[in-house]
Structure formats: structure tokens, C-alpha cells
Amino acid sequence: MHGPPLTGWLLVALSASVGTYCLARAASAAGAAERRAAGGDALMGLGMAVMALPAPVSAPRPWAAVALAVVFAGAALHALLGPHRTAAHLHHAVGALAMVYMALCAGTSGGHGPLGPPLLTAALLAYFLAYVLASGVRLVAVGGHAVAAGGWRERPELAAGCRVAMGVGMLAMLLGM
């Protein structure tokens, strides 16, 4: 993250919290599909937390950018080529590819601000803005009508809220480019 340190730390806290919550959801998921979705969300949240570390803490390490790019390229391939492809998997693929893009841009710029193509950055910003707005509207529409079947891990509105938070985090990271 190449913005004000406070913004970076707030994004780290948000992303790490979301990633940790999603790990707990994955551990308690009833079915394999739920476990995969929660695991994908956890990977994105925790990966975003690592990428959002402010520059003084995450001194430029080219191997770190390459490692993140490889991990997220694998996640994108899994989402695109896995046996259970849904709209959520396509969204995970776009998010993972955005993470690859940001990692490679940060790695090639020596940690002093990514050098990505403005058109690609703008397209990703438009995608995540549309995703956040549409998901937020759906979340507000559910509002108090959602019924929690179990504990806090099984509340669908919390999972949806986490996805909105990650979308906002992606917007913040892309704006930092």
C-alpha cells in the first residue's frame, strides 16, 4: 500500500479481521461448497492484509511480490478451472487476478508506487465499485429480515458484509496505485 500509513494500517486491520472471520466460517461450514467459498474469502482477506502493510513495514522485497503473485495466480486458476464454477467463483477469479496485478506492479516499481496501466486500473476500479454498490444494495435489502440459523459464523448477512468490506478494501488498494 503506497498511501498514508494510517490508511494502510486501517486496511490491514479490516482485511485481517475479515480473513480471520472467514477462516472461522470455513472451519464450521456444513458443506464443501460453503467451506470452499469461505476459504476463498479468507485467502483474499488475509492476502489483502499482507499487501496493505504500509511501506516502512513492508520494505521492498521483490520475492514477496512474486510469492503473492504466484499464490493469487493459483487461486485465480482454481476459481476459473475448478469443478464448481459459479458467479462467486468468477468474482474470486477477478479479485485474485487483481491481486496478481497489484503485486506485480508493486514489485516492479521497487515499492515506490505501482506502475500499472491506467486503463486496467480504471477497469478494476469500475468492477469493484459496481460490485460494492450492488452487494451493498442487496445487503441493505435483506436488512433485518435475515434469520440466523446458528451462531455468528452461520449468519449470511455477516458473510455478505465481509465481501462488501473486501470490495471496499480492493477499491482502496487500487486507488493507492
Tab-separated table of N, CA and C in Angstrom:
chain	number	residue	atom	x	y	z
A	1	MET	N	0.855	-1.175	0.000
A	1	MET	CA	0.000	0.000	0.000
A	1	MET	C	0.893	1.227	0.000
A	2	HIS	N	0.642	2.125	-0.902
A	2	HIS	CA	1.510	3.286	-1.046
A	2	HIS	C	0.722	4.558	-0.801
A	3	GLY	N	0.104	4.643	0.338
A	3	GLY	CA	-0.639	5.827	0.727
A	3	GLY	C	-0.230	6.194	2.136
A	4	PRO	N	-1.054	6.972	2.810
A	4	PRO	CA	-0.746	7.328	4.193
A	4	PRO	C	-0.687	6.070	5.075
A	5	PRO	N	0.263	6.015	6.001
A	5	PRO	CA	0.388	4.830	6.854
A	5	PRO	C	-0.901	4.484	7.613
A	6	LEU	N	-1.641	5.496	8.074
A	6	LEU	CA	-2.875	5.220	8.807
A	6	LEU	C	-3.869	4.466	7.923
A	7	THR	N	-3.970	4.880	6.673
A	7	THR	CA	-4.865	4.181	5.743
A	7	THR	C	-4.427	2.736	5.579
A	8	GLY	N	-3.135	2.528	5.432
A	8	GLY	CA	-2.608	1.169	5.302
A	8	GLY	C	-2.932	0.317	6.515
A	9	TRP	N	-2.706	0.858	7.705
A	9	TRP	CA	-2.971	0.090	8.924
A	9	TRP	C	-4.464	-0.201	9.109
A	10	LEU	N	-5.316	0.761	8.748
A	10	LEU	CA	-6.762	0.509	8.836
A	10	LEU	C	-7.182	-0.589	7.860
A	11	LEU	N	-6.597	-0.572	6.667
A	11	LEU	CA	-6.898	-1.612	5.692
A	11	LEU	C	-6.361	-2.963	6.143
A	12	VAL	N	-5.187	-2.967	6.772
A	12	VAL	CA	-4.640	-4.214	7.327
A	12	VAL	C	-5.594	-4.767	8.383
A	13	ALA	N	-6.055	-3.907	9.285
A	13	ALA	CA	-6.962	-4.351	10.357
A	13	ALA	C	-8.271	-4.883	9.785
A	14	LEU	N	-8.852	-4.162	8.835
A	14	LEU	CA	-10.105	-4.604	8.212
A	14	LEU	C	-9.917	-5.938	7.491
A	15	SER	N	-8.893	-6.032	6.670
A	15	SER	CA	-8.671	-7.239	5.876
A	15	SER	C	-8.326	-8.439	6.759
A	16	ALA	N	-7.493	-8.231	7.763
A	16	ALA	CA	-7.132	-9.336	8.658
A	16	ALA	C	-8.349	-9.808	9.445
A	17	SER	N	-9.191	-8.875	9.875
A	17	SER	CA	-10.414	-9.256	10.597
A	17	SER	C	-11.349	-10.078	9.709
A	18	VAL	N	-11.533	-9.597	8.483
A	18	VAL	CA	-12.394	-10.319	7.544
A	18	VAL	C	-11.810	-11.696	7.244
A	19	GLY	N	-10.509	-11.750	6.988
A	19	GLY	CA	-9.866	-13.034	6.696
A	19	GLY	C	-9.977	-14.013	7.848
A	20	THR	N	-9.805	-13.530	9.065
A	20	THR	CA	-9.909	-14.391	10.241
A	20	THR	C	-11.336	-14.890	10.431
A	21	TYR	N	-12.305	-14.009	10.250
A	21	TYR	CA	-13.717	-14.412	10.340
A	21	TYR	C	-14.032	-15.480	9.289
A	22	CYS	N	-13.527	-15.289	8.081
A	22	CYS	CA	-13.785	-16.257	7.015
A	22	CYS	C	-13.119	-17.608	7.302
A	23	LEU	N	-11.954	-17.582	7.928
A	23	LEU	CA	-11.330	-18.851	8.352
A	23	LEU	C	-12.216	-19.578	9.354
A	24	ALA	N	-12.789	-18.843	10.288
A	24	ALA	CA	-13.700	-19.453	11.266
A	24	ALA	C	-14.940	-20.004	10.564
A	25	ARG	N	-15.450	-19.270	9.563
A	25	ARG	CA	-16.594	-19.757	8.784
A	25	ARG	C	-16.236	-21.038	8.054
A	26	ALA	N	-15.048	-21.089	7.479
A	26	ALA	CA	-14.617	-22.277	6.739
A	26	ALA	C	-14.509	-23.479	7.675
A	27	ALA	N	-14.007	-23.248	8.873
A	27	ALA	CA	-13.844	-24.347	9.826
A	27	ALA	C	-15.175	-24.925	10.291
A	28	SER	N	-16.211	-24.088	10.316
A	28	SER	CA	-17.500	-24.566	10.823
A	28	SER	C	-18.526	-24.791	9.713
A	29	ALA	N	-18.108	-24.667	8.456
A	29	ALA	CA	-19.046	-24.807	7.337
A	29	ALA	C	-19.621	-26.214	7.279
A	30	ALA	N	-20.899	-26.275	6.949
A	30	ALA	CA	-21.593	-27.567	6.896
A	30	ALA	C	-21.237	-28.346	5.638
A	31	GLY	N	-21.103	-27.675	4.518
A	31	GLY	CA	-20.845	-28.370	3.266
A	31	GLY	C	-19.542	-27.951	2.621
A	32	ALA	N	-19.129	-28.743	1.636
A	32	ALA	CA	-17.870	-28.476	0.943
A	32	ALA	C	-17.927	-27.159	0.174
A	33	ALA	N	-19.063	-26.853	-0.437
A	33	ALA	CA	-19.184	-25.615	-1.212
A	33	ALA	C	-19.038	-24.399	-0.303
A	34	GLU	N	-19.679	-24.440	0.855
A	34	GLU	CA	-19.555	-23.336	1.813
A	34	GLU	C	-18.114	-23.202	2.292
A	35	ARG	N	-17.479	-24.343	2.540
A	35	ARG	CA	-16.100	-24.340	3.028
A	35	ARG	C	-15.162	-23.734	1.966
A	36	ARG	N	-15.366	-24.110	0.693
A	36	ARG	CA	-14.545	-23.547	-0.385
A	36	ARG	C	-14.745	-22.038	-0.508
A	37	ALA	N	-15.999	-21.599	-0.460
A	37	ALA	CA	-16.291	-20.164	-0.592
A	37	ALA	C	-15.671	-19.384	0.568
A	38	ALA	N	-15.830	-19.884	1.776
A	38	ALA	CA	-15.261	-19.209	2.944
A	38	ALA	C	-13.734	-19.239	2.890
A	39	GLY	N	-13.168	-20.334	2.413
A	39	GLY	CA	-11.712	-20.431	2.275
A	39	GLY	C	-11.181	-19.428	1.259
A	40	GLY	N	-11.896	-19.274	0.157
A	40	GLY	CA	-11.502	-18.278	-0.844
A	40	GLY	C	-11.574	-16.876	-0.292
A	41	ASP	N	-12.639	-16.595	0.456
A	41	ASP	CA	-12.766	-15.279	1.096
A	41	ASP	C	-11.637	-15.054	2.100
A	42	ALA	N	-11.285	-16.099	2.860
A	42	ALA	CA	-10.206	-15.980	3.849
A	42	ALA	C	-8.880	-15.693	3.166
A	43	LEU	N	-8.608	-16.395	2.071
A	43	LEU	CA	-7.362	-16.163	1.333
A	43	LEU	C	-7.295	-14.726	0.841
A	44	MET	N	-8.389	-14.223	0.296
A	44	MET	CA	-8.410	-12.853	-0.195
A	44	MET	C	-8.214	-11.857	0.951
A	45	GLY	N	-8.937	-12.049	2.040
A	45	GLY	CA	-8.831	-11.121	3.162
A	45	GLY	C	-7.433	-11.080	3.756
A	46	LEU	N	-6.855	-12.251	3.996
A	46	LEU	CA	-5.522	-12.290	4.598
A	46	LEU	C	-4.451	-11.810	3.615
A	47	GLY	N	-4.630	-12.143	2.333
A	47	GLY	CA	-3.695	-11.645	1.319
A	47	GLY	C	-3.746	-10.133	1.199
A	48	MET	N	-4.953	-9.585	1.272
A	48	MET	CA	-5.097	-8.125	1.227
A	48	MET	C	-4.421	-7.484	2.438
A	49	ALA	N	-4.522	-8.136	3.591
A	49	ALA	CA	-3.875	-7.599	4.794
A	49	ALA	C	-2.361	-7.528	4.597
A	50	VAL	N	-1.790	-8.554	4.005
A	50	VAL	CA	-0.340	-8.564	3.762
A	50	VAL	C	0.039	-7.473	2.762
A	51	MET	N	-0.747	-7.365	1.682
A	51	MET	CA	-0.418	-6.377	0.655
A	51	MET	C	-0.624	-4.947	1.141
A	52	ALA	N	-1.493	-4.743	2.109
A	52	ALA	CA	-1.802	-3.397	2.578
A	52	ALA	C	-0.816	-2.875	3.616
A	53	LEU	N	0.116	-3.712	4.049
A	53	LEU	CA	1.093	-3.235	5.036
A	53	LEU	C	1.764	-1.963	4.522
A	54	PRO	N	1.834	-0.937	5.358
A	54	PRO	CA	2.477	0.311	4.926
A	54	PRO	C	3.931	0.088	4.524
A	55	ALA	N	4.407	0.910	3.612
A	55	ALA	CA	5.735	0.757	3.029
A	55	ALA	C	6.873	0.645	4.052
A	56	PRO	N	6.892	1.429	5.139
A	56	PRO	CA	8.013	1.278	6.076
A	56	PRO	C	8.105	-0.125	6.688
A	57	VAL	N	6.975	-0.789	6.856
A	57	VAL	CA	6.973	-2.133	7.441
A	57	VAL	C	7.310	-3.169	6.395
A	58	SER	N	6.769	-2.992	5.219
A	58	SER	CA	6.979	-3.967	4.148
A	58	SER	C	8.006	-3.432	3.166
A	59	ALA	N	9.233	-3.268	3.658
A	59	ALA	CA	10.302	-2.769	2.791
A	59	ALA	C	10.319	-3.590	1.507
A	60	PRO	N	10.660	-2.951	0.392
A	60	PRO	CA	10.606	-3.648	-0.892
A	60	PRO	C	11.398	-4.950	-0.887
A	61	ARG	N	10.701	-6.013	-1.121
A	61	ARG	CA	11.305	-7.341	-1.243
A	61	ARG	C	10.732	-7.957	-2.515
A	62	PRO	N	11.490	-7.985	-3.586
A	62	PRO	CA	10.955	-8.492	-4.852
A	62	PRO	C	10.390	-9.899	-4.737
A	63	TRP	N	10.984	-10.741	-3.922
A	63	TRP	CA	10.500	-12.113	-3.782
A	63	TRP	C	9.110	-12.147	-3.168
A	64	ALA	N	8.775	-11.173	-2.304
A	64	ALA	CA	7.457	-11.150	-1.672
A	64	ALA	C	6.379	-10.855	-2.710
A	65	ALA	N	6.647	-9.914	-3.608
A	65	ALA	CA	5.684	-9.599	-4.659
A	65	ALA	C	5.483	-10.805	-5.571
A	66	VAL	N	6.569	-11.481	-5.907
A	66	VAL	CA	6.468	-12.671	-6.768
A	66	VAL	C	5.710	-13.776	-6.042
A	67	ALA	N	5.979	-13.974	-4.759
A	67	ALA	CA	5.276	-15.015	-3.993
A	67	ALA	C	3.778	-14.731	-3.941
A	68	LEU	N	3.404	-13.483	-3.672
A	68	LEU	CA	1.983	-13.127	-3.651
A	68	LEU	C	1.357	-13.322	-5.027
A	69	ALA	N	2.069	-12.938	-6.077
A	69	ALA	CA	1.546	-13.097	-7.431
A	69	ALA	C	1.320	-14.575	-7.751
A	70	VAL	N	2.242	-15.434	-7.353
A	70	VAL	CA	2.097	-16.872	-7.615
A	70	VAL	C	0.915	-17.449	-6.844
A	71	VAL	N	0.789	-17.088	-5.578
A	71	VAL	CA	-0.326	-17.590	-4.763
A	71	VAL	C	-1.664	-17.176	-5.370
A	72	PHE	N	-1.781	-15.918	-5.748
A	72	PHE	CA	-3.057	-15.443	-6.270
A	72	PHE	C	-3.303	-15.880	-7.706
A	73	ALA	N	-2.253	-16.121	-8.474
A	73	ALA	CA	-2.449	-16.701	-9.800
A	73	ALA	C	-3.006	-18.113	-9.657
A	74	GLY	N	-2.491	-18.860	-8.688
A	74	GLY	CA	-3.033	-20.197	-8.411
A	74	GLY	C	-4.482	-20.136	-7.972
A	75	ALA	N	-4.808	-19.157	-7.130
A	75	ALA	CA	-6.197	-19.008	-6.679
A	75	ALA	C	-7.112	-18.652	-7.848
A	76	ALA	N	-6.633	-17.808	-8.762
A	76	ALA	CA	-7.436	-17.437	-9.938
A	76	ALA	C	-7.663	-18.656	-10.824
A	77	LEU	N	-6.616	-19.438	-11.062
A	77	LEU	CA	-6.772	-20.650	-11.875
A	77	LEU	C	-7.738	-21.633	-11.230
A	78	HIS	N	-7.622	-21.783	-9.921
A	78	HIS	CA	-8.537	-22.684	-9.205
A	78	HIS	C	-9.984	-22.213	-9.351
A	79	ALA	N	-10.195	-20.906	-9.233
A	79	ALA	CA	-11.557	-20.366	-9.357
A	79	ALA	C	-12.088	-20.531	-10.778
A	80	LEU	N	-11.217	-20.356	-11.767
A	80	LEU	CA	-11.660	-20.444	-13.157
A	80	LEU	C	-11.801	-21.872	-13.662
A	81	LEU	N	-10.915	-22.762	-13.204
A	81	LEU	CA	-10.878	-24.114	-13.751
A	81	LEU	C	-11.424	-25.180	-12.813
A	82	GLY	N	-11.801	-24.779	-11.603
A	82	GLY	CA	-12.306	-25.738	-10.630
A	82	GLY	C	-13.604	-26.379	-11.096
A	83	PRO	N	-13.980	-27.482	-10.472
A	83	PRO	CA	-15.165	-28.217	-10.907
A	83	PRO	C	-16.485	-27.488	-10.633
A	84	HIS	N	-16.517	-26.600	-9.691
A	84	HIS	CA	-17.754	-25.919	-9.312
A	84	HIS	C	-17.650	-24.440	-9.658
A	85	ARG	N	-17.949	-24.097	-10.902
A	85	ARG	CA	-17.840	-22.700	-11.335
A	85	ARG	C	-19.193	-22.009	-11.205
A	86	THR	N	-19.181	-20.901	-10.467
A	86	THR	CA	-20.377	-20.088	-10.268
A	86	THR	C	-19.984	-18.627	-10.436
A	87	ALA	N	-20.959	-17.745	-10.296
A	87	ALA	CA	-20.667	-16.309	-10.346
A	87	ALA	C	-19.704	-15.922	-9.226
A	88	ALA	N	-19.847	-16.552	-8.066
A	88	ALA	CA	-18.937	-16.259	-6.949
A	88	ALA	C	-17.511	-16.662	-7.303
A	89	HIS	N	-17.356	-17.777	-8.013
A	89	HIS	CA	-16.017	-18.202	-8.427
A	89	HIS	C	-15.420	-17.214	-9.437
A	90	LEU	N	-16.251	-16.705	-10.330
A	90	LEU	CA	-15.771	-15.719	-11.285
A	90	LEU	C	-15.323	-14.449	-10.550
A	91	HIS	N	-16.090	-14.036	-9.542
A	91	HIS	CA	-15.695	-12.871	-8.747
A	91	HIS	C	-14.375	-13.142	-8.015
A	92	HIS	N	-14.220	-14.341	-7.459
A	92	HIS	CA	-12.957	-14.687	-6.794
A	92	HIS	C	-11.807	-14.643	-7.792
A	93	ALA	N	-12.059	-15.089	-9.023
A	93	ALA	CA	-11.006	-15.065	-10.047
A	93	ALA	C	-10.611	-13.624	-10.375
A	94	VAL	N	-11.593	-12.743	-10.533
A	94	VAL	CA	-11.295	-11.337	-10.817
A	94	VAL	C	-10.513	-10.733	-9.655
A	95	GLY	N	-10.946	-11.015	-8.429
A	95	GLY	CA	-10.238	-10.498	-7.262
A	95	GLY	C	-8.811	-11.023	-7.178
A	96	ALA	N	-8.634	-12.309	-7.436
A	96	ALA	CA	-7.291	-12.895	-7.382
A	96	ALA	C	-6.402	-12.319	-8.481
A	97	LEU	N	-6.952	-12.137	-9.673
A	97	LEU	CA	-6.165	-11.546	-10.758
A	97	LEU	C	-5.828	-10.086	-10.454
A	98	ALA	N	-6.734	-9.374	-9.792
A	98	ALA	CA	-6.433	-8.006	-9.368
A	98	ALA	C	-5.290	-8.002	-8.359
A	99	MET	N	-5.270	-8.995	-7.488
A	99	MET	CA	-4.179	-9.097	-6.510
A	99	MET	C	-2.851	-9.401	-7.217
A	100	VAL	N	-2.891	-10.267	-8.239
A	100	VAL	CA	-1.680	-10.552	-9.019
A	100	VAL	C	-1.178	-9.253	-9.650
A	101	TYR	N	-2.094	-8.542	-10.267
A	101	TYR	CA	-1.756	-7.273	-10.929
A	101	TYR	C	-1.119	-6.295	-9.945
A	102	MET	N	-1.737	-6.115	-8.785
A	102	MET	CA	-1.199	-5.168	-7.805
A	102	MET	C	0.152	-5.625	-7.260
A	103	ALA	N	0.298	-6.931	-7.024
A	103	ALA	CA	1.566	-7.449	-6.516
A	103	ALA	C	2.683	-7.228	-7.534
A	104	LEU	N	2.399	-7.525	-8.795
A	104	LEU	CA	3.425	-7.352	-9.822
A	104	LEU	C	3.754	-5.875	-10.031
A	105	CYS	N	2.748	-5.021	-10.002
A	105	CYS	CA	3.009	-3.578	-10.142
A	105	CYS	C	3.868	-3.074	-8.992
A	106	ALA	N	3.538	-3.479	-7.780
A	106	ALA	CA	4.306	-3.040	-6.612
A	106	ALA	C	5.718	-3.604	-6.665
A	107	GLY	N	5.859	-4.846	-7.108
A	107	GLY	CA	7.179	-5.481	-7.176
A	107	GLY	C	8.078	-4.868	-8.227
A	108	THR	N	7.507	-4.438	-9.352
A	108	THR	CA	8.330	-3.871	-10.418
A	108	THR	C	8.659	-2.409	-10.191
A	109	SER	N	7.950	-1.774	-9.256
A	109	SER	CA	8.218	-0.351	-9.017
A	109	SER	C	9.172	-0.135	-7.855
A	110	GLY	N	9.687	-1.208	-7.287
A	110	GLY	CA	10.611	-1.068	-6.172
A	110	GLY	C	9.957	-0.592	-4.894
A	111	GLY	N	8.627	-0.735	-4.803
A	111	GLY	CA	7.921	-0.357	-3.596
A	111	GLY	C	7.608	1.124	-3.499
A	112	HIS	N	7.848	1.876	-4.580
A	112	HIS	CA	7.614	3.321	-4.528
A	112	HIS	C	6.382	3.737	-5.324
A	113	GLY	N	5.434	2.887	-5.439
A	113	GLY	CA	4.226	3.221	-6.185
A	113	GLY	C	4.156	2.402	-7.454
A	114	PRO	N	3.074	1.679	-7.652
A	114	PRO	CA	2.944	0.793	-8.802
A	114	PRO	C	2.909	1.558	-10.127
A	115	LEU	N	3.277	0.856	-11.161
A	115	LEU	CA	3.356	1.448	-12.487
A	115	LEU	C	2.369	0.793	-13.439
A	116	GLY	N	1.230	0.367	-12.970
A	116	GLY	CA	0.276	-0.354	-13.801
A	116	GLY	C	-0.372	0.510	-14.857
A	117	PRO	N	-0.877	-0.143	-15.911
A	117	PRO	CA	-1.579	0.598	-16.958
A	117	PRO	C	-2.840	1.256	-16.406
A	118	PRO	N	-3.010	2.550	-16.641
A	118	PRO	CA	-4.173	3.258	-16.096
A	118	PRO	C	-5.506	2.664	-16.546
A	119	LEU	N	-5.589	2.155	-17.775
A	119	LEU	CA	-6.842	1.599	-18.271
A	119	LEU	C	-7.230	0.342	-17.492
A	120	LEU	N	-6.263	-0.514	-17.200
A	120	LEU	CA	-6.552	-1.722	-16.429
A	120	LEU	C	-6.942	-1.362	-14.995
A	121	THR	N	-6.226	-0.418	-14.414
A	121	THR	CA	-6.568	0.035	-13.060
A	121	THR	C	-7.982	0.606	-13.045
A	122	ALA	N	-8.315	1.411	-14.035
A	122	ALA	CA	-9.656	2.010	-14.116
A	122	ALA	C	-10.727	0.930	-14.285
A	123	ALA	N	-10.448	-0.081	-15.099
A	123	ALA	CA	-11.419	-1.164	-15.297
A	123	ALA	C	-11.645	-1.931	-13.992
A	124	LEU	N	-10.573	-2.201	-13.265
A	124	LEU	CA	-10.711	-2.894	-11.985
A	124	LEU	C	-11.452	-2.026	-10.967
A	125	LEU	N	-11.148	-0.729	-10.961
A	125	LEU	CA	-11.878	0.183	-10.070
A	125	LEU	C	-13.370	0.175	-10.396
A	126	ALA	N	-13.706	0.212	-11.672
A	126	ALA	CA	-15.118	0.199	-12.080
A	126	ALA	C	-15.783	-1.109	-11.661
A	127	TYR	N	-15.088	-2.231	-11.854
A	127	TYR	CA	-15.648	-3.530	-11.476
A	127	TYR	C	-15.932	-3.583	-9.974
A	128	PHE	N	-14.933	-3.228	-9.163
A	128	PHE	CA	-15.120	-3.338	-7.716
A	128	PHE	C	-16.110	-2.300	-7.184
A	129	LEU	N	-16.170	-1.142	-7.802
A	129	LEU	CA	-17.175	-0.159	-7.399
A	129	LEU	C	-18.576	-0.699	-7.685
A	130	ALA	N	-18.780	-1.255	-8.872
A	130	ALA	CA	-20.087	-1.841	-9.207
A	130	ALA	C	-20.415	-3.004	-8.272
A	131	TYR	N	-19.406	-3.829	-7.961
A	131	TYR	CA	-19.620	-4.965	-7.063
A	131	TYR	C	-20.033	-4.495	-5.673
A	132	VAL	N	-19.320	-3.506	-5.147
A	132	VAL	CA	-19.622	-2.994	-3.805
A	132	VAL	C	-21.019	-2.380	-3.764
A	133	LEU	N	-21.350	-1.590	-4.758
A	133	LEU	CA	-22.669	-0.957	-4.776
A	133	LEU	C	-23.786	-1.993	-4.892
A	134	ALA	N	-23.645	-2.939	-5.812
A	134	ALA	CA	-24.682	-3.960	-5.986
A	134	ALA	C	-24.802	-4.845	-4.746
A	135	SER	N	-23.665	-5.256	-4.194
A	135	SER	CA	-23.692	-6.109	-2.999
A	135	SER	C	-24.235	-5.343	-1.799
A	136	GLY	N	-23.868	-4.087	-1.691
A	136	GLY	CA	-24.375	-3.264	-0.593
A	136	GLY	C	-25.881	-3.087	-0.666
A	137	VAL	N	-26.405	-2.875	-1.866
A	137	VAL	CA	-27.850	-2.738	-2.037
A	137	VAL	C	-28.552	-4.039	-1.647
A	138	ARG	N	-28.000	-5.175	-2.077
A	138	ARG	CA	-28.595	-6.471	-1.697
A	138	ARG	C	-28.533	-6.684	-0.188
A	139	LEU	N	-27.440	-6.282	0.419
A	139	LEU	CA	-27.281	-6.442	1.861
A	139	LEU	C	-28.271	-5.573	2.623
A	140	VAL	N	-28.455	-4.343	2.176
A	140	VAL	CA	-29.417	-3.452	2.826
A	140	VAL	C	-30.834	-3.976	2.622
A	141	ALA	N	-31.115	-4.534	1.434
A	141	ALA	CA	-32.448	-5.068	1.159
A	141	ALA	C	-32.782	-6.229	2.089
A	142	VAL	N	-31.787	-7.054	2.429
A	142	VAL	CA	-32.007	-8.167	3.356
A	142	VAL	C	-32.252	-7.612	4.749
A	143	GLY	N	-31.432	-6.633	5.142
A	143	GLY	CA	-31.581	-5.944	6.425
A	143	GLY	C	-31.925	-6.847	7.581
A	144	GLY	N	-32.952	-6.502	8.295
A	144	GLY	CA	-33.361	-7.238	9.478
A	144	GLY	C	-34.146	-8.499	9.167
A	145	HIS	N	-34.347	-8.806	7.894
A	145	HIS	CA	-35.130	-9.984	7.533
A	145	HIS	C	-34.307	-11.266	7.531
A	146	ALA	N	-32.983	-11.149	7.640
A	146	ALA	CA	-32.152	-12.345	7.644
A	146	ALA	C	-32.324	-13.080	8.967
A	147	VAL	N	-32.453	-14.375	8.875
A	147	VAL	CA	-32.632	-15.202	10.063
A	147	VAL	C	-31.371	-16.024	10.262
A	148	ALA	N	-30.759	-15.864	11.397
A	148	ALA	CA	-29.549	-16.622	11.699
A	148	ALA	C	-29.937	-18.019	12.156
A	149	ALA	N	-29.445	-19.023	11.421
A	149	ALA	CA	-29.765	-20.405	11.746
A	149	ALA	C	-28.932	-20.905	12.925
A	150	GLY	N	-27.782	-20.315	13.118
A	150	GLY	CA	-26.899	-20.781	14.176
A	150	GLY	C	-26.195	-19.628	14.832
A	151	GLY	N	-24.941	-19.844	15.172
A	151	GLY	CA	-24.157	-18.808	15.821
A	151	GLY	C	-23.710	-17.748	14.835
A	152	TRP	N	-22.774	-16.919	15.271
A	152	TRP	CA	-22.316	-15.799	14.470
A	152	TRP	C	-21.624	-16.245	13.192
A	153	ARG	N	-21.089	-17.451	13.140
A	153	ARG	CA	-20.403	-17.930	11.931
A	153	ARG	C	-21.371	-18.269	10.814
A	154	GLU	N	-22.608	-18.575	11.142
A	154	GLU	CA	-23.573	-19.013	10.137
A	154	GLU	C	-24.487	-17.899	9.665
A	155	ARG	N	-24.220	-16.673	10.026
A	155	ARG	CA	-25.088	-15.555	9.640
A	155	ARG	C	-24.741	-15.095	8.232
A	156	PRO	N	-25.641	-15.289	7.277
A	156	PRO	CA	-25.328	-14.944	5.885
A	156	PRO	C	-25.082	-13.457	5.677
A	157	GLU	N	-25.726	-12.613	6.466
A	157	GLU	CA	-25.505	-11.181	6.287
A	157	GLU	C	-24.100	-10.771	6.720
A	158	LEU	N	-23.494	-11.494	7.666
A	158	LEU	CA	-22.108	-11.202	8.040
A	158	LEU	C	-21.158	-11.584	6.923
A	159	ALA	N	-21.402	-12.729	6.305
A	159	ALA	CA	-20.560	-13.148	5.176
A	159	ALA	C	-20.681	-12.145	4.035
A	160	ALA	N	-21.895	-11.702	3.745
A	160	ALA	CA	-22.097	-10.710	2.681
A	160	ALA	C	-21.431	-9.388	3.050
A	161	GLY	N	-21.519	-9.000	4.303
A	161	GLY	CA	-20.861	-7.775	4.758
A	161	GLY	C	-19.350	-7.865	4.628
A	162	CYS	N	-18.805	-9.035	4.894
A	162	CYS	CA	-17.363	-9.238	4.729
A	162	CYS	C	-16.958	-9.071	3.269
A	163	ARG	N	-17.766	-9.589	2.362
A	163	ARG	CA	-17.456	-9.450	0.937
A	163	ARG	C	-17.517	-7.986	0.504
A	164	VAL	N	-18.488	-7.247	1.041
A	164	VAL	CA	-18.563	-5.813	0.734
A	164	VAL	C	-17.318	-5.109	1.289
A	165	ALA	N	-16.916	-5.458	2.511
A	165	ALA	CA	-15.731	-4.846	3.114
A	165	ALA	C	-14.483	-5.150	2.282
A	166	MET	N	-14.363	-6.378	1.787
A	166	MET	CA	-13.210	-6.713	0.953
A	166	MET	C	-13.256	-5.950	-0.366
A	167	GLY	N	-14.447	-5.757	-0.918
A	167	GLY	CA	-14.568	-4.968	-2.139
A	167	GLY	C	-14.134	-3.531	-1.918
A	168	VAL	N	-14.517	-2.961	-0.786
A	168	VAL	CA	-14.087	-1.603	-0.439
A	168	VAL	C	-12.567	-1.584	-0.260
A	169	GLY	N	-12.036	-2.621	0.358
A	169	GLY	CA	-10.580	-2.722	0.525
A	169	GLY	C	-9.867	-2.780	-0.818
A	170	MET	N	-10.415	-3.523	-1.766
A	170	MET	CA	-9.815	-3.589	-3.102
A	170	MET	C	-9.854	-2.209	-3.759
A	171	LEU	N	-10.963	-1.505	-3.584
A	171	LEU	CA	-11.045	-0.149	-4.133
A	171	LEU	C	-9.953	0.741	-3.540
A	172	ALA	N	-9.779	0.665	-2.222
A	172	ALA	CA	-8.756	1.479	-1.558
A	172	ALA	C	-7.359	1.132	-2.069
A	173	MET	N	-7.098	-0.159	-2.233
A	173	MET	CA	-5.775	-0.573	-2.709
A	173	MET	C	-5.542	-0.122	-4.147
A	174	LEU	N	-6.568	-0.245	-4.975
A	174	LEU	CA	-6.419	0.189	-6.374
A	174	LEU	C	-6.277	1.706	-6.465
A	175	LEU	N	-6.984	2.436	-5.611
A	175	LEU	CA	-6.839	3.894	-5.612
A	175	LEU	C	-5.437	4.301	-5.176
A	176	GLY	N	-4.818	3.463	-4.348
A	176	GLY	CA	-3.443	3.730	-3.914
A	176	GLY	C	-2.417	3.552	-5.021
A	177	MET	N	-2.862	2.968	-6.135
A	177	MET	CA	-1.945	2.761	-7.253
A	177	MET	C	-1.804	4.064	-8.002
